[in-house]
CSV table of C-alpha atoms and ligand atoms in Angstrom, one decimal:
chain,number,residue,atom,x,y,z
A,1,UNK,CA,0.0,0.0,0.0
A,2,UNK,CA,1.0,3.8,-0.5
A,3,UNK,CA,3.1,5.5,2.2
A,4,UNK,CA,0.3,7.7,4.3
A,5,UNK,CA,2.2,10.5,6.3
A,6,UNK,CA,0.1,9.6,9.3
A,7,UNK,CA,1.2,5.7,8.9
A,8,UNK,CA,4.7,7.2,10.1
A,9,UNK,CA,5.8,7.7,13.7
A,10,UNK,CA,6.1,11.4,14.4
A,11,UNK,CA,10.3,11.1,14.9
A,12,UNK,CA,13.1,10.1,12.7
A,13,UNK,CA,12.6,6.1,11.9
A,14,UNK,CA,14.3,3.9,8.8
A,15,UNK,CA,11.7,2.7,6.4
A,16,UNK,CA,11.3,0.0,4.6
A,17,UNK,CA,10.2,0.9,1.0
A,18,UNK,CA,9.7,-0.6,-2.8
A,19,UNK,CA,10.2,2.0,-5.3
A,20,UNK,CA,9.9,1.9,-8.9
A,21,UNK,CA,9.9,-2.2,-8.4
A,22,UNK,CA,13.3,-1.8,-5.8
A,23,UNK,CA,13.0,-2.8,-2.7
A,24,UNK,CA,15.6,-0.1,-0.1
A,25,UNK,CA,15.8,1.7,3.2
A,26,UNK,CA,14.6,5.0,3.5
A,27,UNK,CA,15.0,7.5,6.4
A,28,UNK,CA,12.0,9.4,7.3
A,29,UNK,CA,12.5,12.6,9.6
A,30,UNK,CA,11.1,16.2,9.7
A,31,UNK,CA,7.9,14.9,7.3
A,32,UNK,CA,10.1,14.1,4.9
A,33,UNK,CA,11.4,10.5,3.0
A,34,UNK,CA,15.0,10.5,2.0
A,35,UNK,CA,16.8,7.6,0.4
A,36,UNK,CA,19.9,6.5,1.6
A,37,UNK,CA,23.0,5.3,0.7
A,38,UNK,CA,22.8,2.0,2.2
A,39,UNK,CA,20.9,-0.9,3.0
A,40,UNK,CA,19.4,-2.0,6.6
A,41,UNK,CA,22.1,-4.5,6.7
A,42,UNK,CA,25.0,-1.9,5.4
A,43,UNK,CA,24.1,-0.2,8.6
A,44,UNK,CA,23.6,-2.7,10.8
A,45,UNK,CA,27.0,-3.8,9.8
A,46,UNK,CA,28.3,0.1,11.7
A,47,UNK,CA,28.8,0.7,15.0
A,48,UNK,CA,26.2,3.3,16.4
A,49,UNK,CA,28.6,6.1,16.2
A,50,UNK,CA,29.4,5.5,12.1
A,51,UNK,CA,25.7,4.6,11.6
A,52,UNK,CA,24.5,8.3,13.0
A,53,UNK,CA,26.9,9.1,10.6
A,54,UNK,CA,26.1,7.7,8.0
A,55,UNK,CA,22.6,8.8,8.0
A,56,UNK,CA,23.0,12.1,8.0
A,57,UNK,CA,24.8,11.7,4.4
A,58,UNK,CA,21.5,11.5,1.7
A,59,UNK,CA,20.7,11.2,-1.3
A,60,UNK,CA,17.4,12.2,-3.2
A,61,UNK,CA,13.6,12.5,-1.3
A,62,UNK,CA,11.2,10.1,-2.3
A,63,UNK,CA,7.2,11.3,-2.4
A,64,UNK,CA,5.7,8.8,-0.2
A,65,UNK,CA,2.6,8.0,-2.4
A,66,UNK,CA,4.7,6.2,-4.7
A,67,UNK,CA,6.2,4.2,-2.3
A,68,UNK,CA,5.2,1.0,-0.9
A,69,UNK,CA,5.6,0.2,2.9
A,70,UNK,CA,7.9,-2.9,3.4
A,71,UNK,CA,8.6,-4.7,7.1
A,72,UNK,CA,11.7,-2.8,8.3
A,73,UNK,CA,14.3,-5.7,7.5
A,74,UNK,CA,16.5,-7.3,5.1
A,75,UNK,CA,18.7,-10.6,6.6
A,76,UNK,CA,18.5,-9.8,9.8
A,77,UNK,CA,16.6,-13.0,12.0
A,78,UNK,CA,14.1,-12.3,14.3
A,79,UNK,CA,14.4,-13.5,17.9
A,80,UNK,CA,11.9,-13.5,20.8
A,81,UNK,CA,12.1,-13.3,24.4
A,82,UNK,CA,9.4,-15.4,26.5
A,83,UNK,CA,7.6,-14.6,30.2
A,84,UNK,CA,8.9,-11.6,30.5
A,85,UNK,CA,5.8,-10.1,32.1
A,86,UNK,CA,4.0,-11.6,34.9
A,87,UNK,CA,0.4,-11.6,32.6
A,88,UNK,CA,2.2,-14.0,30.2
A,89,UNK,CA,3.7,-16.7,33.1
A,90,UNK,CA,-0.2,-16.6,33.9
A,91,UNK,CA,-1.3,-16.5,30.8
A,92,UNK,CA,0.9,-19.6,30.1
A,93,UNK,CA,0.5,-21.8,33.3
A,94,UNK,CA,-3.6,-21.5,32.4
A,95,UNK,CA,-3.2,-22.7,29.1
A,96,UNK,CA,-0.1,-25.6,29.6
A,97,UNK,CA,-0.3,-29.1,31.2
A,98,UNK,CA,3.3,-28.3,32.1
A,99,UNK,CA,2.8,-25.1,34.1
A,100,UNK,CA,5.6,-25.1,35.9
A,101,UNK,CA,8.7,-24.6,33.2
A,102,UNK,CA,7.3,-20.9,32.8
A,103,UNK,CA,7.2,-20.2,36.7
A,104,UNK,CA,10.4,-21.2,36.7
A,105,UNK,CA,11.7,-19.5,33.6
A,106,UNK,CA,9.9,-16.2,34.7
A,107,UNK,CA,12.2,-15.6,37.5
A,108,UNK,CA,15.5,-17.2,36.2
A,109,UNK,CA,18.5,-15.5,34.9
A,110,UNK,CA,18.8,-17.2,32.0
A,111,UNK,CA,15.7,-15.8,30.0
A,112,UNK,CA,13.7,-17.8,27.3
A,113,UNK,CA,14.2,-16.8,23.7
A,114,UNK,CA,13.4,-18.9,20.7
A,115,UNK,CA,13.9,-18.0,17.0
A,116,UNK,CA,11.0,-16.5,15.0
A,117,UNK,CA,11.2,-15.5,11.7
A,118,UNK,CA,13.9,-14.8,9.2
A,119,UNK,CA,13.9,-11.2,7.7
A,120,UNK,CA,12.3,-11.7,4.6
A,121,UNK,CA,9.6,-13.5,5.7
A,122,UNK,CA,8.5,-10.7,8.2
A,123,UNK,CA,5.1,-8.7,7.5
A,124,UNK,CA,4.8,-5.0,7.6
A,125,UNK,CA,2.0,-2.4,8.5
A,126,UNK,CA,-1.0,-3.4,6.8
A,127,UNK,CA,-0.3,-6.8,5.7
A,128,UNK,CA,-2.0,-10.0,6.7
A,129,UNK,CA,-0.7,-12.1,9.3
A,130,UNK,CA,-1.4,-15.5,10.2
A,131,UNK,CA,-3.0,-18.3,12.1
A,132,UNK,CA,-2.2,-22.1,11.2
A,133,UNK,CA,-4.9,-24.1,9.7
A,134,UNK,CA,-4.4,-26.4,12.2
A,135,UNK,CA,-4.5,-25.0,15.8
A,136,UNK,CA,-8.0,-23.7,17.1
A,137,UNK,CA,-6.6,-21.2,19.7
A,138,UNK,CA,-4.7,-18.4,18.3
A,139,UNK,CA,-3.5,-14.6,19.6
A,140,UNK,CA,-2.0,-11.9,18.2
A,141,UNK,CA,0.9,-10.8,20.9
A,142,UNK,CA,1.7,-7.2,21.3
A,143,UNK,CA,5.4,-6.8,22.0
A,144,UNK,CA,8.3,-3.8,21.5
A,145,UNK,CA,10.4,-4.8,19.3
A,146,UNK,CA,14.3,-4.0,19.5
A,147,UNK,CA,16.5,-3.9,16.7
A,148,UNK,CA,20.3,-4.3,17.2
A,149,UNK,CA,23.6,-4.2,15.2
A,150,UNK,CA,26.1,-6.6,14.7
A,151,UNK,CA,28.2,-5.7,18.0
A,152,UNK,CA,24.7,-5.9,20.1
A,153,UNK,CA,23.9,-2.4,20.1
A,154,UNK,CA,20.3,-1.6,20.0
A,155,UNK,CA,19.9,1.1,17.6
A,156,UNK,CA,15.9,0.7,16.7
A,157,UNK,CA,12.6,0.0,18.4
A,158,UNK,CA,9.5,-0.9,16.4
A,159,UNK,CA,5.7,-3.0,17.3
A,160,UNK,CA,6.2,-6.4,16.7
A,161,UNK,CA,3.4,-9.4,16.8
A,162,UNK,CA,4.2,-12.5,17.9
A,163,UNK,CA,1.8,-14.3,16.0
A,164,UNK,CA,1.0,-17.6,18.5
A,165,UNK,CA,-0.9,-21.2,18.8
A,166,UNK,CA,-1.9,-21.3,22.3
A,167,UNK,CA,-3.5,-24.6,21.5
A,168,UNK,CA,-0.3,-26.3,20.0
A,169,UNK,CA,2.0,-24.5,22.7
A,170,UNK,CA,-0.6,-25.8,25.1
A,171,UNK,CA,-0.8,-29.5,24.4
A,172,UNK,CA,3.4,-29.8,25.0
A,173,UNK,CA,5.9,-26.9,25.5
A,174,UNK,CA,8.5,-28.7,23.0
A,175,UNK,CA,5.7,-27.9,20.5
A,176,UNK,CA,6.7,-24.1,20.5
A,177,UNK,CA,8.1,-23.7,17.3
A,178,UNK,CA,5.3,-25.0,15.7
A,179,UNK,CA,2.9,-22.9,17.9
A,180,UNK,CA,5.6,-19.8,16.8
A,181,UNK,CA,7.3,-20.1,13.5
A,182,UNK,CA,4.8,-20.7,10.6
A,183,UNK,CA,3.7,-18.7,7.5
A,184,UNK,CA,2.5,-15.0,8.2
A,185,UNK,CA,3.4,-15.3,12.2
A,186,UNK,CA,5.6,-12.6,13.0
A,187,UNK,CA,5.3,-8.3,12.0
A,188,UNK,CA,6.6,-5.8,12.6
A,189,UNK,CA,6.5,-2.2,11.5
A,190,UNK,CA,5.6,0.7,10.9
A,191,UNK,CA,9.0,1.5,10.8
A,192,UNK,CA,11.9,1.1,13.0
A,193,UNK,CA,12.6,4.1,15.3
A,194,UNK,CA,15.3,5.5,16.1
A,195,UNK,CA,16.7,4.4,19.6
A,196,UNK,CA,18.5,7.8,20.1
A,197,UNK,CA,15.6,9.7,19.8
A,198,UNK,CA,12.8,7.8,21.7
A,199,UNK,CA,12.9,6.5,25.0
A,200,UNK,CA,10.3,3.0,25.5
A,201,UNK,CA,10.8,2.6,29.0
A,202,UNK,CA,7.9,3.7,30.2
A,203,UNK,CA,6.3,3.4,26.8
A,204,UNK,CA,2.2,2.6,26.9
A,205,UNK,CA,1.4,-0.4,24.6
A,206,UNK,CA,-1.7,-1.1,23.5
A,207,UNK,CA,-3.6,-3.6,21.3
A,208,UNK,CA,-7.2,-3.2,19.8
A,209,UNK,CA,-8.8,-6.0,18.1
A,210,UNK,CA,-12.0,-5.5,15.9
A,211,UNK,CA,-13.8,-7.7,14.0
A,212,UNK,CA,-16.4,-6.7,11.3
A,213,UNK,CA,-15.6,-3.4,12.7
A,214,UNK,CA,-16.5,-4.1,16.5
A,215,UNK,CA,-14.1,-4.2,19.3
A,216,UNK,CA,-13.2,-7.9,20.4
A,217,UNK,CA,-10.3,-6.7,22.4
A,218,UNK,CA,-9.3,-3.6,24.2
A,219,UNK,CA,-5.8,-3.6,26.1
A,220,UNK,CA,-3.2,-1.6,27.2
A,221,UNK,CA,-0.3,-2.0,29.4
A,222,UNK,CA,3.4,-0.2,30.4
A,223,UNK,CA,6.4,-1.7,28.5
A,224,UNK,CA,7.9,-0.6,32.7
A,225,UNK,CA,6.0,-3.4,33.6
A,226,UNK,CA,8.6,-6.2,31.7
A,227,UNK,CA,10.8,-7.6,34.0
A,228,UNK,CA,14.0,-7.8,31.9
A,229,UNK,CA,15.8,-5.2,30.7
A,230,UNK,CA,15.7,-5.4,26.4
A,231,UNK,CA,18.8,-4.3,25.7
A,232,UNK,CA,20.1,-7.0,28.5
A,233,UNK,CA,17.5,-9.4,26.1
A,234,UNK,CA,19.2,-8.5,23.2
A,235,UNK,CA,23.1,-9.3,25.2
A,236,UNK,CA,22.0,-12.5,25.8
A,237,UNK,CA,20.9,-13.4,22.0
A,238,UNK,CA,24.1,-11.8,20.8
A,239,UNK,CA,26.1,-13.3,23.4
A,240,UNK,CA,27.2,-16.8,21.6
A,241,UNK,CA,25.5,-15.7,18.0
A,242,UNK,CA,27.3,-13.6,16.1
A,243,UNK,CA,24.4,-11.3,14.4
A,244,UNK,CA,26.6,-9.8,11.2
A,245,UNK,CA,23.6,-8.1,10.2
A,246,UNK,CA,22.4,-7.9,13.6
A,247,UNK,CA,18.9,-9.4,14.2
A,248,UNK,CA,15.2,-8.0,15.4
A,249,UNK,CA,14.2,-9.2,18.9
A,250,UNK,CA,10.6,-9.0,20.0
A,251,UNK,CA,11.0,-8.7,23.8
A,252,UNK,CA,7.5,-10.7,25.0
A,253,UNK,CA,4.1,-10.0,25.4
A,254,UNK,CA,1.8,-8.1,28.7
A,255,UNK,CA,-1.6,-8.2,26.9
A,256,UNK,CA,-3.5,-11.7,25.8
A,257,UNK,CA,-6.7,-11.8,25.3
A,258,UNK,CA,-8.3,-14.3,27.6
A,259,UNK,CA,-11.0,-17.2,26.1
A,260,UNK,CA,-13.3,-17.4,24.6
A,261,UNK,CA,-11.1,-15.0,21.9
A,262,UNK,CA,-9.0,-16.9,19.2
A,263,UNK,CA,-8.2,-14.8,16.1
A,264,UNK,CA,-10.0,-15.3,13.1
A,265,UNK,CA,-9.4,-14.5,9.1
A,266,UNK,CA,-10.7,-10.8,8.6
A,267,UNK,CA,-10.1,-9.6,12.3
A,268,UNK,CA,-7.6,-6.6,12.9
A,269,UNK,CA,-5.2,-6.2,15.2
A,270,UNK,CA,-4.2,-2.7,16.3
A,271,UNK,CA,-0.9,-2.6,17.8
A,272,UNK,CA,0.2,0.6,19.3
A,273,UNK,CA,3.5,1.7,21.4
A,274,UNK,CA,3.5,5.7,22.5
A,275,UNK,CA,6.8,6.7,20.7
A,276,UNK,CA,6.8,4.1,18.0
A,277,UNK,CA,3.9,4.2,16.2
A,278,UNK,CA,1.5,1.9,15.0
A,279,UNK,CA,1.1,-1.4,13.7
A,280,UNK,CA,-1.8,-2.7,12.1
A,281,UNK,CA,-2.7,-5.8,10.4
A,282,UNK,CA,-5.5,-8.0,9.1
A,283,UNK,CA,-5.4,-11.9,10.1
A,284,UNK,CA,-5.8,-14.7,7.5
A,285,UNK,CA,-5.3,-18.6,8.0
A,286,UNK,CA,-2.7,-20.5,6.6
A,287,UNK,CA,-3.3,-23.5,5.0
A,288,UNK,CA,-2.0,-26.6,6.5
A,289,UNK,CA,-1.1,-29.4,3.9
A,290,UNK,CA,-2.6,-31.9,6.2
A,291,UNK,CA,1.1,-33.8,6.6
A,292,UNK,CA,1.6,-36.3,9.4
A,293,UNK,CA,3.9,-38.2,11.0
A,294,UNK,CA,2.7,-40.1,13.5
A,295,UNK,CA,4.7,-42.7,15.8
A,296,UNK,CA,4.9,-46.5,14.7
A,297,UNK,CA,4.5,-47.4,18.1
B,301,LIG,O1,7.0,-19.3,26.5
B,301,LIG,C1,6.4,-19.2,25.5
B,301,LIG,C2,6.3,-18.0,24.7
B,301,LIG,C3,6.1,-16.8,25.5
B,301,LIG,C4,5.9,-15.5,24.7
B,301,LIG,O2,5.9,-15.5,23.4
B,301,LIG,C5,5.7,-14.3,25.4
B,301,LIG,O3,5.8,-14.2,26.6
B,301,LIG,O4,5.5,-13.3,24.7
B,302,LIG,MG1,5.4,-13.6,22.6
């Protein structure tokens, strides 16, 4: 869809864009779109010193309209960070016959993150996001997202959704990639934020779910309340994994939606972080090929 103005956050942020059939990295700032001279991995590749620099050198404006909006990443992976707010241990220990390994993971120092996407795959404001064809409990998971470089630094912020089967996580906890990584599960957008110029601590995040127009879901919460620091988060993924083009890590969720709500193609979910803008997508199912493997037991 065609860059709106009003789809932007309000201060500087890098911008995924696909111009004249490219695909690039634009830097939005003072209303204005300017192209840059290099790519979200180019950058990543800086130190956050040489990457301030490197964005004030530009090239030519771009007029929004004929842009597209893209997800703000190249090959960067995405990560996620899990139970780091009290509402999702709770969350979690309803839904799992095996309560106790998020009790336990909540207050550990070694936090939980589990891969969730790879760049490419990752939707941006105002695409469609998914639920498997085969699991009959699925949320949409509000959660900041942090972008780092390839020493660790975090440099971005954006809203990420954590697209989830609660039924398939449910039924075994070694199920979670399944319940996580699928077609469509993971966006972020509108844009990624500049970390310099925004400050999330105290950030409000909400999330607003309608369906044929209606409110299903009405949330908000204070990214204060997360009980791990992100950049910390964001340490411990770097910390045995070199990142060259660093990686996106969505730091966990404070708002589910409790039963009887499980998303449904055609519902919209409306994720919003004061600072960072606004992310808003449209759910569809995903097909499931029907494959099995069952045990010859
Ligand atoms: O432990 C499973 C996943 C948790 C999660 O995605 C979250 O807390 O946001
Ligand atoms: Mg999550």
């Amino acid at each position: 869809m065609p860059i709106l103005p009003e789809d932007l956050p309000s201060k500087p942020c890098l911008v995924g864009v696909e111009h004249d059939g490219r695909r690039g990295l634009v830097l939005w700032s003072g209303g204005r779109l300017a192209q840059l001279a290099s790519g979200l991995d180019g950058l990543l590749r800086l130190t956050t010193a040489d990457m301030r620099n490197a964005l004030q050198s530009r090239a030519d404006e771009l007029d929004p309209a004929r842009c597209e909006l893209l997800a703000p990443a190249e090959s960067q992976e995405v990560w996620a960070a899990g139970v780091t707010y009290l509402r999702s241990r709770a969350a979690r220990m309803e839904e799992s016959s095996e309560s106790d390994v998020y009790a336990r993971v909540y207050e550990a120092e070694r936090p939980e993150l589990f891969f969730k996407a790879a760049g490419w795959r990752v939707v941006g404001h105002g695409g469609k996001v998914g639920v498997r064809g085969d699991s009959t409990w699925n949320v949409p998971e509000p959660e900041l997202a942090v972008l780092t470089n390839s020493r660790g630094e975090v440099v971005a912020y954006a809203c990420g959704n954590d697209m989830s089967s609660r039924s398939i996580e449910g039924e075994n906890p070694l199920y979670l990639p399944q319940a996580k990584v699928y077609d469509r599960s993971c966006a972020i957008g509108p844009a990624a934020v500049l970390a310099w110029e925004v400050d999330t601590s105290g950030a409000a995040i909400t999330m607003r779910i309608t369906r044929g127009g209606a409110p299903v879901f009405d949330g908000a919460a204070s990214l204060s309340d997360m009980v791990r620091d992100p950049a910390e988060l964001s340490g411990v993924l770097h910390s045995a994994y070199p990142l060259p083009a660093g990686a996106w890590l969505l730091t966990g969720t404070s708002l589910v939606p409790p039963p009887p709500y499980t998303a449904e193609a055609g519902d919209v979910v409306n994720i919003e972080i004061e600072g960072v803008g606004r992310l808003v997508n449209t759910v569809a199912v995903v097909p499931h090929s029907g494959a099995r493997a069952r045990p010859r037991l």
